[in-house]
XYZ file of C-alpha atoms in Angstrom:
697
model
C 99.263 89.501 36.426
C 100.507 86.005 36.787
C 104.000 87.338 38.062
C 102.234 89.846 40.540
C 100.150 86.805 42.068
C 103.361 84.763 42.220
C 105.362 87.222 44.155
C 102.350 88.487 46.259
C 101.324 85.352 47.309
C 105.007 83.993 47.961
C 105.544 87.144 50.137
C 102.350 86.326 52.192
C 103.467 82.564 52.732
C 106.991 83.770 53.697
C 105.538 86.302 56.139
C 102.890 84.320 57.516
C 105.480 81.724 58.317
C 107.860 83.631 60.268
C 104.935 85.352 61.978
C 103.104 82.208 62.958
C 106.625 80.796 64.146
C 106.780 83.679 66.490
C 103.373 83.315 67.752
C 104.154 79.654 68.674
C 107.081 80.630 70.626
C 105.066 83.410 72.628
C 102.201 80.824 73.343
C 104.910 78.388 74.611
C 106.694 80.925 76.858
C 103.253 82.065 77.979
C 102.450 78.601 79.257
C 105.813 77.659 80.726
C 104.528 78.634 84.288
C 101.833 77.675 86.594
C 97.960 77.665 85.114
C 95.601 80.179 85.501
C 92.205 78.148 85.450
C 90.429 80.806 87.440
C 90.775 83.066 84.730
C 88.974 80.915 82.124
C 86.423 79.978 84.547
C 85.687 83.547 85.515
C 85.724 84.414 81.720
C 83.006 81.703 81.160
C 80.838 82.549 84.115
C 81.105 86.400 83.382
C 80.395 86.061 79.615
C 77.971 89.060 79.607
C 80.615 91.253 81.281
C 83.335 90.167 79.208
C 81.425 90.621 75.953
C 80.667 94.216 77.018
C 84.034 94.759 78.092
C 85.085 93.699 74.560
C 82.626 96.215 73.337
C 83.521 98.829 75.477
C 86.986 98.813 75.910
C 88.421 97.228 72.366
C 85.975 98.358 70.193
C 84.587 101.479 72.078
C 88.229 102.664 73.260
C 86.802 104.075 76.537
C 90.031 103.811 78.716
C 91.886 105.237 75.679
C 89.189 108.020 75.241
C 89.827 109.295 78.929
C 92.953 111.067 77.104
C 91.039 113.063 74.288
C 93.838 113.838 71.784
C 95.929 110.716 71.869
C 92.509 108.607 72.585
C 90.732 109.807 69.298
C 93.642 109.560 67.255
C 94.289 105.903 68.562
C 90.339 105.135 67.806
C 90.675 106.098 64.274
C 93.766 104.217 63.730
C 92.681 101.232 65.588
C 89.561 101.213 63.226
C 91.298 101.709 60.357
C 93.048 98.226 61.039
C 89.514 96.646 61.141
C 87.994 98.438 58.202
C 90.992 98.307 55.922
C 90.711 94.737 56.138
C 88.039 94.803 53.444
C 90.935 96.673 51.078
C 93.200 93.395 51.597
C 90.335 91.179 50.770
C 90.076 93.512 47.545
C 93.659 93.540 46.995
C 94.289 89.784 47.274
C 91.193 88.941 45.205
C 92.285 91.629 42.489
C 96.081 89.593 42.011
C 94.402 86.365 41.847
C 91.681 87.436 39.472
C 94.079 89.279 37.617
C 96.118 86.361 37.358
C 93.174 84.031 35.918
C 91.297 86.707 33.736
C 93.834 89.273 33.111
C 91.531 92.044 34.756
C 92.220 92.704 38.648
C 88.687 94.183 39.120
C 87.715 92.125 41.877
C 85.184 93.214 44.556
C 83.514 91.609 47.458
C 80.317 89.784 46.909
C 77.066 91.791 47.929
C 78.968 94.860 49.675
C 82.207 95.263 47.337
C 80.479 97.927 45.045
C 78.473 99.718 47.803
C 79.572 103.545 48.023
C 79.102 103.606 51.705
C 82.030 101.282 51.996
C 84.116 102.817 49.392
C 83.693 106.108 51.535
C 84.368 104.225 54.881
C 87.785 102.860 53.230
C 88.821 106.269 52.310
C 87.508 108.203 55.316
C 89.189 105.911 57.858
C 92.598 105.872 55.782
C 92.750 109.761 55.788
C 91.825 109.836 59.783
C 94.473 107.312 60.286
C 97.044 109.649 58.407
C 96.064 112.327 61.141
C 95.997 109.973 63.830
C 99.657 109.242 63.099
C 100.526 113.126 62.635
C 98.725 113.553 66.117
C 100.735 110.401 67.600
C 104.112 112.301 66.108
C 103.353 115.503 67.768
C 102.408 113.918 71.055
C 105.768 112.218 71.191
C 107.667 115.093 70.362
C 106.038 117.082 72.702
C 106.557 114.445 75.570
C 110.073 113.573 74.455
C 112.068 112.163 77.437
C 114.770 114.201 76.199
C 113.329 117.354 76.960
C 110.827 116.449 80.076
C 112.665 113.379 81.602
C 110.956 111.887 84.364
C 107.739 113.943 83.566
C 107.549 112.376 80.217
C 105.091 109.159 80.334
C 107.320 107.827 77.580
C 110.182 107.791 80.076
C 111.784 104.449 79.697
C 109.947 103.199 76.837
C 111.367 101.692 73.832
C 111.111 104.628 71.526
C 112.838 103.599 68.224
C 110.038 100.638 67.730
C 107.336 103.260 68.196
C 108.703 105.564 65.335
C 109.434 102.364 63.240
C 105.678 101.387 63.599
C 104.300 104.918 63.014
C 106.417 105.002 59.495
C 105.017 101.430 58.576
C 101.502 102.368 59.071
C 102.291 105.484 57.183
C 103.821 103.470 54.415
C 100.728 101.129 54.404
C 98.447 104.134 53.943
C 100.064 106.074 51.060
C 100.721 102.716 49.194
C 96.977 101.893 49.652
C 95.763 105.330 48.164
C 98.389 104.858 45.457
C 97.061 101.247 44.580
C 93.298 102.592 44.899
C 94.273 105.562 42.604
C 96.063 103.487 40.077
C 92.944 101.070 40.134
C 90.533 104.187 39.378
C 92.671 105.260 36.810
C 92.367 101.951 34.976
C 88.607 101.600 35.678
C 89.368 98.513 38.146
C 88.022 100.393 41.432
C 84.765 98.701 42.281
C 83.258 101.855 43.640
C 81.549 104.556 41.137
C 81.113 107.000 44.216
C 82.010 107.330 47.842
C 85.903 106.632 47.867
C 86.755 110.448 47.704
C 90.259 110.102 47.807
C 90.801 107.100 45.601
C 88.748 108.558 42.780
C 90.187 111.702 42.890
C 93.701 110.158 42.595
C 92.266 108.083 39.660
C 91.606 111.607 37.744
C 95.243 112.719 38.251
C 97.377 109.404 37.812
C 97.991 107.946 34.467
C 96.243 104.857 33.219
C 98.966 102.455 33.641
C 98.689 98.679 34.515
C 102.225 98.375 35.622
C 101.771 101.035 38.189
C 98.434 99.534 39.438
C 100.371 96.080 39.846
C 103.530 97.768 41.567
C 101.435 99.611 43.951
C 99.332 96.347 44.844
C 102.727 94.525 45.539
C 104.031 97.393 47.737
C 100.772 97.989 49.689
C 100.749 94.058 50.505
C 104.434 93.948 51.008
C 104.231 96.841 53.705
C 101.323 94.902 55.199
C 103.193 91.851 55.343
C 106.639 93.335 56.962
C 104.386 95.444 59.352
C 103.039 92.178 60.563
C 106.367 90.641 61.001
C 107.424 93.687 62.946
C 104.201 93.667 65.228
C 104.757 90.184 66.456
C 108.328 91.089 67.719
C 107.640 94.440 69.038
C 105.203 96.202 71.716
C 102.533 96.056 68.895
C 101.765 92.844 69.638
C 99.094 94.356 72.013
C 97.013 94.584 68.291
C 96.557 90.804 68.979
C 96.921 90.230 72.571
C 95.275 93.040 74.226
C 91.636 91.759 73.275
C 92.723 88.623 74.925
C 94.032 90.255 77.872
C 90.674 92.419 78.255
C 88.729 88.945 77.938
C 90.666 87.216 80.707
C 90.877 90.281 83.127
C 89.151 90.678 86.394
C 85.931 92.575 86.338
C 84.965 95.564 86.839
C 88.654 96.410 86.388
C 90.980 94.622 88.203
C 90.595 96.566 91.415
C 88.701 95.762 94.567
C 90.040 92.551 95.739
C 93.469 90.949 95.696
C 93.556 87.845 93.902
C 93.643 84.699 95.862
C 96.956 83.151 96.289
C 97.254 80.140 94.099
C 99.739 77.081 93.940
C 99.732 75.019 90.925
C 96.377 76.678 89.446
C 94.642 75.920 92.943
C 93.768 77.938 96.299
C 96.730 77.645 98.469
C 96.186 75.686 101.478
C 98.381 76.591 104.495
C 97.656 73.522 106.298
C 98.625 71.016 103.546
C 101.851 69.354 104.795
C 103.174 68.834 101.235
C 102.956 72.522 100.424
C 106.028 73.771 98.779
C 107.062 77.022 100.339
C 108.918 77.956 97.022
C 105.702 78.153 95.102
C 104.205 80.764 97.352
C 104.221 83.798 95.377
C 106.209 84.741 92.630
C 110.157 84.361 92.814
C 111.471 83.800 89.361
C 110.007 84.796 86.010
C 109.204 80.954 85.279
C 106.609 81.397 88.070
C 104.542 83.718 86.185
C 101.356 82.416 84.979
C 99.986 82.652 81.163
C 97.850 85.894 82.339
C 100.979 87.486 83.721
C 102.766 86.866 80.414
C 99.611 88.326 78.571
C 100.036 91.575 80.577
C 103.726 91.488 79.271
C 102.569 90.910 75.819
C 99.978 93.582 75.801
C 101.731 96.433 77.392
C 101.887 99.264 74.791
C 104.320 101.274 76.618
C 102.160 104.350 76.719
C 103.123 105.275 80.003
C 99.357 106.444 81.115
C 99.894 104.119 84.352
C 103.496 105.880 85.132
C 101.941 109.371 84.652
C 99.547 108.684 87.246
C 101.509 106.801 89.885
C 101.939 108.378 93.250
C 105.200 106.974 93.664
C 106.795 107.728 90.293
C 105.495 111.441 90.993
C 106.873 111.832 94.141
C 110.588 110.816 92.611
C 110.476 107.202 93.620
C 111.934 104.348 91.528
C 108.483 102.707 91.064
C 107.189 103.098 87.398
C 104.302 100.346 86.700
C 105.185 100.556 83.095
C 108.658 99.851 83.575
C 107.427 96.883 86.309
C 106.101 95.192 83.541
C 108.775 95.843 80.934
C 111.517 94.853 83.010
C 109.798 91.330 83.571
C 109.018 91.190 79.919
C 112.466 92.010 78.674
C 113.989 89.489 81.275
C 111.332 86.854 80.156
C 112.377 87.212 76.406
C 116.026 87.214 77.425
C 115.869 83.715 79.441
C 112.964 82.383 76.960
C 115.203 79.887 74.871
C 116.568 78.141 78.272
C 113.071 78.202 79.790
C 111.872 76.422 76.881
C 114.481 73.896 76.638
C 113.203 72.376 80.240
C 116.393 70.469 80.818
C 119.197 72.669 81.887
C 121.659 69.880 83.208
C 124.121 70.780 80.800
C 123.998 74.351 80.697
C 127.049 76.593 81.614
C 127.487 78.890 84.661
C 126.302 82.022 83.002
C 122.926 80.441 81.596
C 122.107 78.968 85.090
C 122.833 82.406 86.852
C 120.395 84.086 84.256
C 117.745 81.384 84.854
C 117.883 81.629 88.672
C 118.214 85.542 88.713
C 115.606 86.501 91.354
C 112.764 88.512 90.380
C 113.287 91.069 93.359
C 116.559 91.868 94.928
C 119.501 94.325 94.630
C 120.846 92.388 91.835
C 117.347 91.173 90.633
C 115.087 92.282 87.798
C 113.160 94.439 90.175
C 114.749 96.394 92.932
C 113.212 96.029 96.302
C 112.881 99.657 96.421
C 110.656 99.186 93.170
C 108.350 96.674 95.086
C 108.131 98.439 98.262
C 107.005 102.025 97.040
C 103.818 100.553 95.780
C 100.605 101.921 97.702
C 98.273 99.748 95.748
C 96.126 102.936 95.003
C 95.256 101.371 91.633
C 95.770 104.286 89.434
C 98.053 102.411 87.126
C 94.987 99.609 86.616
C 92.486 102.267 86.250
C 94.336 104.070 83.430
C 95.681 100.729 81.536
C 93.971 100.842 78.551
C 94.560 97.007 77.910
C 93.628 95.858 81.389
C 97.323 95.177 82.687
C 96.834 94.201 86.444
C 99.973 95.855 87.903
C 99.109 95.282 91.537
C 98.688 91.550 90.903
C 102.258 91.316 89.747
C 103.554 93.375 92.941
C 101.253 91.203 95.498
C 102.678 88.012 93.845
C 106.226 89.118 94.159
C 105.564 90.648 97.626
C 103.904 87.269 98.820
C 107.377 85.565 97.676
C 109.529 88.102 99.457
C 107.632 87.997 102.668
C 106.516 84.268 103.227
C 109.897 82.707 101.500
C 112.747 85.079 101.647
C 111.409 86.951 104.681
C 112.590 90.095 103.195
C 110.740 93.262 103.616
C 111.105 96.861 105.136
C 112.059 96.127 108.882
C 109.464 98.496 110.318
C 106.703 96.470 109.039
C 107.810 93.504 110.904
C 106.350 95.383 113.842
C 103.054 95.610 112.486
C 102.926 91.931 111.582
C 103.828 90.767 115.180
C 101.075 93.259 116.602
C 98.666 91.822 114.215
C 99.852 88.211 115.051
C 99.688 89.020 119.076
C 96.951 91.590 119.422
C 94.710 91.661 116.314
C 95.731 95.209 115.470
C 98.525 96.818 113.843
C 99.335 99.032 116.910
C 99.531 96.347 119.427
C 96.851 97.619 121.679
C 94.762 95.626 123.899
C 91.407 94.300 122.282
C 89.704 95.570 125.479
C 90.554 98.936 124.496
C 88.260 98.577 121.034
C 85.050 99.620 122.875
C 86.569 102.618 124.778
C 85.150 105.116 122.600
C 81.681 103.911 123.331
C 82.127 105.535 126.806
C 82.116 109.166 125.189
C 78.868 108.787 123.964
C 75.396 109.800 125.749
C 73.306 106.971 124.396
C 74.025 103.289 124.725
C 75.731 101.199 121.827
C 74.721 97.498 121.878
C 77.715 95.560 122.156
C 77.287 91.944 120.617
C 77.723 89.091 123.233
C 77.109 86.049 121.152
C 74.228 86.974 118.806
C 73.142 89.862 116.743
C 69.713 91.313 118.461
C 67.217 90.540 116.424
C 65.938 94.138 115.752
C 69.425 95.104 114.973
C 69.886 96.049 111.135
C 73.566 96.723 110.714
C 76.902 95.521 112.559
C 79.055 98.495 112.464
C 82.667 97.423 111.753
C 84.580 100.153 113.374
C 88.074 98.934 112.386
C 91.322 98.966 114.346
C 92.017 102.745 113.445
C 88.133 103.727 114.406
C 88.620 102.156 117.637
C 92.176 103.060 118.594
C 93.336 105.992 116.808
C 92.492 109.183 118.373
C 91.417 111.268 114.883
C 89.512 108.397 113.405
C 87.464 107.821 116.640
C 85.953 111.304 116.046
C 84.796 109.717 112.633
C 83.571 106.554 114.496
C 81.558 108.588 117.085
C 80.153 110.906 114.527
C 78.697 107.825 112.626
C 77.326 106.253 115.444
C 75.503 109.538 116.411
C 74.193 109.693 112.945
C 72.796 106.426 112.937
C 71.277 107.000 116.196
C 69.656 109.840 115.391
C 68.175 108.365 112.116
C 66.745 105.427 114.183
C 69.070 102.865 112.411
C 69.524 99.933 115.033
C 73.273 98.877 114.885
C 75.590 96.864 117.119
C 79.344 96.390 117.308
C 81.600 93.542 118.227
C 84.207 95.503 120.488
C 86.797 93.367 121.982
C 85.643 90.494 119.697
C 86.506 92.436 116.342
C 90.171 91.775 115.139
C 91.851 93.718 111.982
C 90.144 92.497 108.814
C 93.860 91.518 107.522
C 94.254 93.931 104.760
C 97.443 95.222 106.199
C 98.804 91.699 105.959
C 97.705 90.981 102.697
C 98.658 94.039 101.014
C 102.290 93.547 102.560
C 102.221 90.061 100.839
C 101.700 87.867 104.504
C 98.720 85.759 102.858
C 99.062 83.292 105.812
C 98.490 85.814 108.411
C 95.534 87.335 106.251
C 94.005 83.887 106.230
C 94.215 83.734 109.648
C 92.703 87.028 110.927
C 89.975 86.676 108.003
C 88.972 83.204 109.262
C 88.892 84.231 112.881
C 86.628 87.196 111.743
C 84.284 85.000 109.687
C 83.697 82.680 112.188
C 82.824 85.254 114.741
C 80.375 87.225 112.178
C 78.682 83.753 111.162
C 78.216 82.707 114.756
C 76.749 86.281 115.655
C 74.264 85.966 112.520
C 75.514 88.889 110.619
C 74.142 89.803 107.576
C 74.781 93.477 106.997
C 77.680 95.592 107.632
C 78.630 99.145 107.463
C 82.262 100.244 107.831
C 84.040 103.452 108.106
C 87.372 102.318 106.885
C 87.504 101.791 103.007
C 90.221 99.119 103.571
C 87.898 97.164 105.876
C 85.074 97.721 103.407
C 87.066 96.615 100.564
C 88.163 93.443 102.391
C 84.815 92.682 104.237
C 82.991 93.296 100.749
C 85.309 92.010 98.080
C 87.917 89.411 99.801
C 86.174 87.619 102.508
C 83.791 85.920 99.821
C 86.909 84.132 99.055
C 87.119 82.452 102.288
C 83.298 81.829 102.364
C 82.282 85.051 104.413
C 79.679 86.709 102.126
C 77.963 89.595 103.522
C 76.024 92.926 102.372
C 78.521 95.523 103.094
C 78.291 99.324 102.496
C 80.715 102.244 103.335
C 79.249 104.727 105.932
C 79.005 107.524 103.283
C 76.844 105.215 101.230
C 74.660 104.448 104.314
C 74.492 108.214 105.258
C 73.752 109.612 101.803
C 70.995 107.339 101.687
C 69.200 108.299 105.045
C 69.819 112.104 104.401
C 68.067 111.313 100.790
C 65.124 109.752 102.766
C 65.039 112.558 105.324
C 66.033 110.547 108.208
C 69.220 112.984 108.657
C 68.447 116.859 107.867
C 71.749 118.826 107.939
C 70.153 122.385 108.871
C 72.903 124.443 110.762
C 75.294 126.335 107.850
C 78.918 125.580 107.857
C 80.366 128.438 105.821
C 83.560 127.017 104.530
C 85.424 126.139 101.600
C 86.008 122.839 101.452
C 88.020 120.282 99.194
C 87.356 116.600 99.153
C 89.933 114.002 98.987
C 88.980 110.704 97.299
C 90.428 107.631 99.236
C 91.804 105.220 96.790
C 90.039 101.940 98.358
C 86.626 103.791 98.545
C 86.910 105.475 95.029
C 89.189 103.763 92.317
C 88.671 100.307 93.907
C 84.952 100.507 94.519
C 83.827 103.168 92.736
C 82.375 105.227 95.422
C 82.618 108.937 93.983
C 79.207 110.490 94.313
C 77.816 109.741 98.077
C 80.492 111.837 99.912
C 80.157 114.535 97.584
C 76.185 114.117 97.795
C 76.394 114.398 101.635
C 78.592 117.583 101.363
C 76.187 119.305 98.815
C 73.204 118.901 101.399
C 74.928 120.761 104.190
C 74.080 124.454 103.977
C 76.782 126.967 103.207
C 79.614 124.472 102.268
C 81.387 125.488 99.048
C 83.281 122.762 97.414
C 86.084 122.875 95.566
C 87.627 119.914 93.448
C 91.667 119.306 93.303
C 92.905 118.946 90.181
C 93.436 115.219 90.531
C 90.216 113.842 91.760
C 88.051 110.898 91.535
C 89.392 108.251 89.025
C 92.401 110.515 88.913
C 92.694 111.173 92.513
C 95.870 111.052 94.180
C 96.680 108.733 96.969
C 97.664 109.870 100.676
C 100.423 107.123 100.697
C 99.163 104.934 103.223
C 97.570 101.681 101.014
C 99.603 98.769 100.304
C 100.395 98.507 104.147
C 102.643 101.623 103.774
C 100.829 103.260 106.493
C 103.348 101.312 108.560
C 106.500 101.718 106.584
C 108.853 104.885 106.768
C 108.921 106.820 103.160
C 112.524 107.485 102.864
C 112.930 108.134 98.861
C 111.865 111.459 97.283
C 109.069 113.811 98.313
C 106.331 112.357 100.950
C 103.024 111.106 98.892
C 100.918 112.852 101.597
C 102.919 116.072 101.304
C 102.279 116.169 97.661
C 98.495 115.699 98.008
C 98.429 118.687 100.525
C 100.413 120.757 98.267
C 97.707 120.127 95.916
C 94.799 120.635 98.024
C 96.405 123.977 99.271
C 96.179 125.190 95.699
C 91.981 125.506 96.373
C 92.652 127.510 99.470
C 90.481 125.499 101.608
C 89.077 125.859 105.140
C 88.844 122.322 105.458
C 90.247 119.021 103.683
C 87.115 116.386 103.932
C 87.818 112.649 103.279
C 85.852 109.313 104.145
C 88.861 107.216 105.441
C 91.020 106.927 108.695
C 94.230 106.214 106.934
C 93.590 109.298 104.693
C 92.706 111.558 107.697
C 95.919 110.569 109.552
C 98.289 111.138 106.579
C 96.878 114.224 105.318
C 96.474 115.552 108.994
C 100.171 115.130 109.450
C 101.074 116.765 106.243
C 98.653 119.529 106.923
C 100.641 119.861 110.607
C 103.849 120.056 108.859
C 102.739 122.795 106.434
C 101.141 124.923 109.665
C 104.734 124.478 111.462
C 106.205 125.748 108.371
C 103.727 128.699 107.873
C 102.415 127.422 104.661
C 98.793 126.577 105.561
C 96.459 128.832 108.063
C 96.474 127.640 111.397
C 92.434 126.991 111.173
C 93.017 124.269 108.455
C 91.883 120.891 109.423
C 91.234 117.352 107.852
C 87.893 115.817 108.852
C 85.540 113.049 107.767
C 82.379 113.750 105.888
C 80.659 112.311 108.679
C 82.237 115.027 110.917
C 80.868 117.903 108.896
C 77.229 116.220 108.731
C 76.969 115.643 112.288
C 77.951 119.140 112.984
C 75.189 120.338 110.639
C 72.508 118.072 111.732
C 73.279 118.704 115.650
C 73.851 122.506 115.256
């Protein structure tokens, strides 16, 4: 056995050296960009949440199990890596003990002869084999060669995936050969439990040479696999737990990340601020967390399959957005790591200076501006890649440094700067809707009245857009009927800044946010109810970044509570079949799914029918990410796709809980009416409108 030990240990040293050198390279590459100290600080201060995430997402595979067949297969293959570590301890122990004593019958102290462990080892190895078969079937059935764009593997590096499956197969069959040979020679440490190994031991010849060769084959395939892993997409085996550890909780949605320069929140009043550091213009501007995202991508395509842009024939694939950056990073890595490029030739400099976004850049502008920030990619990613953060960083550079963004969005920006709302209407019109009510609404002068519980944040759409005004008036009436004391800011209210921030105009967002925070603090506001999910998300999750902390609820949350408490009682039946559309910034970004449905379930006569894509797999209306103010020129319109899906339920009404969604879905429904594809009575309404109709009778 001495020769076996010498060869085995020599192979191990060589493979570990090669893999270690690659790991060192990956670490150096990831740290060439600006730091991300907030990630480390967040992980420290939210240790409990991060520990839970490791248990649930890494060990429990929660996100992967949302896709049952592939999720179950991955669950067993992943756990095979953990449990079969004990087999490798036994293998190395056997070759060392065999070299010393001549008898390779090593067992792990204390647990090494426990039949339960032997059973677990064999069971998980068999389960892993079945998982490999499932993966092969899934890849064949979803081949891009037959499905094209509809395949979630479209654009993935397919050859590497098949190689990894082949290598895992080699590891498993050599494992059984080695254990079976050990059993035949009386060296397997288990008398029971290891059902496959013991069965093979009964049919294999008692041959020490076979056992020695099998051990070397098993260790050799594992070591080759290790080298392949650190040079392939399967690097996620090591980096995914780290990426989960340093991701934002609960899942990278909700608030957009603060803009930082050199690891610190940006100060736009700093005279020494280098504008080139605003956002991300080159691959070298990527933080180590961004590189962790690159390294962790499994190329599974779940994000791509759920993306509304990709599903409507637009060029944005969240998966390819990450892979294109990763591939470019590896291409320029040798030059990035050199630091000094003074002697580099023209081609090298051109590669290094290649813009991240541009007609000839790593990412085409049409890719960047197709994103609606809906969050479907982040929600579905099993390794917590934060695609939206990458997109926002690149948008920030394009908008604030390059002044390059869709021209029609420029009108929205000017309106926000000059009038405080995207439509450019006078701020004095913000209170006009109050005149249409038959009761008084308190308009805050300087301070919130002491007996007032909520500030009703009306929002730009709710105050100025005719369809959204109906929701505003319905909510106001319902609060009045329930006896909830509320007040509004009227002309003192300005846009929360969500469209500016999601466009990438961080400076304008800061200006609007600080203006609103000052107004709210001076008025003594503590609790806010908002009808727009974008306002709700910004006020609740993003204003605290700038010092504005309030208790914020969406109107569906408050109304559902009032119904449960008996302060609002739906009486009049509404005999309609209704399908509900989940607003992205209410649902995926803030996990408010049940309350709008709870309200509808309390209205007599309502029959609800879910669309195929709903809740965390809901499909966007197309208005998020500031796309409400941009033309949709590529592919099918997202709102049309969503309405087509709604029509499959044959509804009398489409309900939602967002003014943007009402506009987008309403426009698409009107087009369908004009073409005769939808009944003339079909309309889109807010959940609050359904409730007030039933309450008032």
